[in-house]
CSV table of C-alpha atoms in Angstrom, one decimal:
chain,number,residue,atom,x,y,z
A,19,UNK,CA,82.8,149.2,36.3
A,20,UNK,CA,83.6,149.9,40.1
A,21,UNK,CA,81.7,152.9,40.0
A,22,UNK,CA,78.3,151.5,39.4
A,23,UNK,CA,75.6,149.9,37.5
A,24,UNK,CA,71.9,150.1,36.3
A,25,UNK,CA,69.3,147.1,36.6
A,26,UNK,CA,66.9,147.5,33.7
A,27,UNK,CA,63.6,146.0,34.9
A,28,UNK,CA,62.1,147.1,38.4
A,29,UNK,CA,59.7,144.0,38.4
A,30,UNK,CA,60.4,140.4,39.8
A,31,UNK,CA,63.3,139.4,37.8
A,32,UNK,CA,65.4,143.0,38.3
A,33,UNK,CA,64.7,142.4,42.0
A,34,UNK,CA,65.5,138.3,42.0
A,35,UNK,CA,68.8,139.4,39.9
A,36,UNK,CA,69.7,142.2,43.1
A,37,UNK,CA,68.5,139.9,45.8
A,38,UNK,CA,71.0,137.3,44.3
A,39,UNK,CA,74.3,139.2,44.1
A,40,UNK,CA,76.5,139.8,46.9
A,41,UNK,CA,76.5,142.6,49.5
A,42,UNK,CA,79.3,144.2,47.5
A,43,UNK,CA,78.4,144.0,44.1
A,44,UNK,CA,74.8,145.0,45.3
A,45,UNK,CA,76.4,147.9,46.7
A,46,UNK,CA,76.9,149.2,43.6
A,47,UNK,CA,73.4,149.4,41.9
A,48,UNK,CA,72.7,153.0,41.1
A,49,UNK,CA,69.6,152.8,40.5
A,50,UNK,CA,66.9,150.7,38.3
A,51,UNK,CA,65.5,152.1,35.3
A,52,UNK,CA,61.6,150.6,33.9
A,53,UNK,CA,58.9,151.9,31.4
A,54,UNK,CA,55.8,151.3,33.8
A,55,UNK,CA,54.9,154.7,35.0
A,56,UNK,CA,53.6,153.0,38.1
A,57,UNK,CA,56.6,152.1,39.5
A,58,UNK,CA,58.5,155.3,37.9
A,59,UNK,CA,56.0,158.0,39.5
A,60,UNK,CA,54.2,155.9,42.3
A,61,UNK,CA,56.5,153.8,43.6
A,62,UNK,CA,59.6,155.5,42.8
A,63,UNK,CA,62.1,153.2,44.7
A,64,UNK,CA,62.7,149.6,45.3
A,65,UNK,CA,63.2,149.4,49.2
A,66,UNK,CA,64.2,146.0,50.7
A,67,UNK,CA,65.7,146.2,54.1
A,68,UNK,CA,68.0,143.2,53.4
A,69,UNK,CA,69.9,145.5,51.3
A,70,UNK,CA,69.8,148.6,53.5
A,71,UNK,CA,68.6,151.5,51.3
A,72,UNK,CA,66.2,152.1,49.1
A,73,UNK,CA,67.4,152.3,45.5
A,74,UNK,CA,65.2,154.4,43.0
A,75,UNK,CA,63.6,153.8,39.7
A,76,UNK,CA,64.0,155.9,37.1
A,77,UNK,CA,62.9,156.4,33.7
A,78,UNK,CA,65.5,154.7,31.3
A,79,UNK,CA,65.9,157.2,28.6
A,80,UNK,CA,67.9,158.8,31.3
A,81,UNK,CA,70.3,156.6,30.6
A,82,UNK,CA,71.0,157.8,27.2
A,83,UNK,CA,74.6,158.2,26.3
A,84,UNK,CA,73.8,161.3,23.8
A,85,UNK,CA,70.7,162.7,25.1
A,86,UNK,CA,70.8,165.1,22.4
A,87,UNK,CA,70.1,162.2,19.9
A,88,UNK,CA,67.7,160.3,22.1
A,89,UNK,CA,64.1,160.5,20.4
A,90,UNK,CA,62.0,160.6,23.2
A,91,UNK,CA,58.5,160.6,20.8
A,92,UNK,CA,59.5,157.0,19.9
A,93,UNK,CA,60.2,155.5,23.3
A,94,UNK,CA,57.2,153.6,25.1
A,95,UNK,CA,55.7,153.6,28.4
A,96,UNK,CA,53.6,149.9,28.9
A,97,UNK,CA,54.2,147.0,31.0
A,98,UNK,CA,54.6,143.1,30.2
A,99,UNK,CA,51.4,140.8,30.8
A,100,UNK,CA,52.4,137.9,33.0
A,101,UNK,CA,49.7,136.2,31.5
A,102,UNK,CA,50.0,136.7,28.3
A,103,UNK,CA,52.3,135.4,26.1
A,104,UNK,CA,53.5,136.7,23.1
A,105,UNK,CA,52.4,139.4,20.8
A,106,UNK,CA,49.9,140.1,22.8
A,107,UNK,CA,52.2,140.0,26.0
A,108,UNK,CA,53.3,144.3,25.7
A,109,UNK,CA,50.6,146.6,26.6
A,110,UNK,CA,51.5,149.9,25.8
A,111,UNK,CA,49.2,153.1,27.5
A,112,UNK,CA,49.0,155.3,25.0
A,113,UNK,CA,49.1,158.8,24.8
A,114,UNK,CA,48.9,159.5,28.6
A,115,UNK,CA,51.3,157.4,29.3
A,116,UNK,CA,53.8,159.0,26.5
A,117,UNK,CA,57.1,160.0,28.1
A,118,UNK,CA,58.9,163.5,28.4
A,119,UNK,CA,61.5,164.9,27.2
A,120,UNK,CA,64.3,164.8,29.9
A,121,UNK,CA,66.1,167.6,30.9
A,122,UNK,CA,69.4,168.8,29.3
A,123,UNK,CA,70.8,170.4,32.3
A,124,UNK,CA,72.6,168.5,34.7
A,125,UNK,CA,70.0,168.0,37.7
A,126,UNK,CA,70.1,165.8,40.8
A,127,UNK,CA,68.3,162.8,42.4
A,128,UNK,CA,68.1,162.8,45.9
A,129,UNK,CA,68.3,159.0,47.6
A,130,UNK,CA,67.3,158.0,51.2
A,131,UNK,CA,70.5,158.8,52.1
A,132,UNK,CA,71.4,162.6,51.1
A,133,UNK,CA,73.6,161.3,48.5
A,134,UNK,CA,72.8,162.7,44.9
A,135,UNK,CA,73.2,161.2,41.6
A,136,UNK,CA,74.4,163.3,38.9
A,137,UNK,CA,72.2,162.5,36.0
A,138,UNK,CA,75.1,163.0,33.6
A,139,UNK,CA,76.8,159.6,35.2
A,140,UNK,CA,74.1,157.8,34.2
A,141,UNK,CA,74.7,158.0,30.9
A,142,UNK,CA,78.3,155.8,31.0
A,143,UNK,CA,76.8,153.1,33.6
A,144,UNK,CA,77.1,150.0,32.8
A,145,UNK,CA,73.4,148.2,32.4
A,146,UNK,CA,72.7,144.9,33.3
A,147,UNK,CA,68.7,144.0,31.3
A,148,UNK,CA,66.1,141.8,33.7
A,149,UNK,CA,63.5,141.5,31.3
A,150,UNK,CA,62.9,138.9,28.9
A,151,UNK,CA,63.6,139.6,25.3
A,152,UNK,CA,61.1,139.3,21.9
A,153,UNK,CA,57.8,139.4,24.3
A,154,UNK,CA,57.3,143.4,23.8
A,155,UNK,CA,56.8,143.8,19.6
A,156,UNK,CA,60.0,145.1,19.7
A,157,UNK,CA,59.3,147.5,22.0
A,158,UNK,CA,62.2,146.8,24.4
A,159,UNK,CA,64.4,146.3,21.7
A,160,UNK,CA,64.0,149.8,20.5
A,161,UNK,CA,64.3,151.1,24.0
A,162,UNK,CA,67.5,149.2,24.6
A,163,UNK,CA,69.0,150.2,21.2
A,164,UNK,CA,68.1,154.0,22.0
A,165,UNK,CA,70.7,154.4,25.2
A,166,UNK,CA,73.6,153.5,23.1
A,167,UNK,CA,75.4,151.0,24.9
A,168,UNK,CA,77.1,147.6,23.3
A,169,UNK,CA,76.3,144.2,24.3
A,170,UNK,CA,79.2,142.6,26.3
A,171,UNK,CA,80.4,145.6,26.5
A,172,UNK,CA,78.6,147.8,29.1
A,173,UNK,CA,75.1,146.3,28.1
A,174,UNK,CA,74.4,142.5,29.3
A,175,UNK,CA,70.8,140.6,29.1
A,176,UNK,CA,70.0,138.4,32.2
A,177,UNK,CA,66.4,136.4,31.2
């Protein structure tokens, strides 16, 4: 797409994978989307003056392609262990950490630089996945599956 894509993963490998394309490909990240509430509610962009603006992290459910079919009550916050490896690798946080609904109407994102993102185009961007596969229980899997895009297609996993 020469509109835009999503990174999925705003931790090391999501930023590697940025920091390694070009100025003009990198141009055209929208945004990144994570399940750690830290960097979703604290952090809320990745800013790296190489790159020359600061690119926000969002929530990925709000990437959905039918948001009236996404079900939100089965979608996790958690984080991956560096440490661990494994089953044990996921750590989900439970009930405060459970996400919200998002909202249906079509609402705005303001970036560093007064431009807005209509939340509606994020459901047709193209998604590129920086986190490693099978180390979530399935987790990721699930959260992947539930945005409705098709590997290859507009859906590619970078690990």
């Amino acid at each position: 797409s020469t509109r835009g894509f999503a990174i999925w993963g705003a931790g090391r490998d999501g930023k590697d994978f940025l920091k390694a394309l070009s100025p003009e490909v990198a141009a055209r990240v929208i945004c990144f989307v994570d399940v750690d509430s830290n960097k979703i509610e604290r952090i809320k962009f990745y800013d790296n003056p190489a790159i020359g603006r600061k690119i926000p992290i969002l929530h990925f459910p709000l990437l959905a392609k039918n948001p009236d079919k996404c079900n939100v009550d089965n979608v996790v916050f958690g984080q991956v262990s560096k440490e661990k490896k494994g089953d044990d690798a996921f750590h989900n946080v439970g009930q405060n950490g459970k996400c919200k609904e998002p909202k249906r109407k079509k609402q705005k994102i303001q970036s560093i630089h007064d431009e807005t993102i209509d939340r509606t185009v994020l459901r047709d961007l193209p998604v590129v996945v920086c986190v490693a596969m099978y180390r979530t229980n399935g987790a990721l899997e699930s959260n992947v599956a539930s945005i409705g895009r098709i590997e290859g297609e507009d859906l590619w996993h970078i690990s």
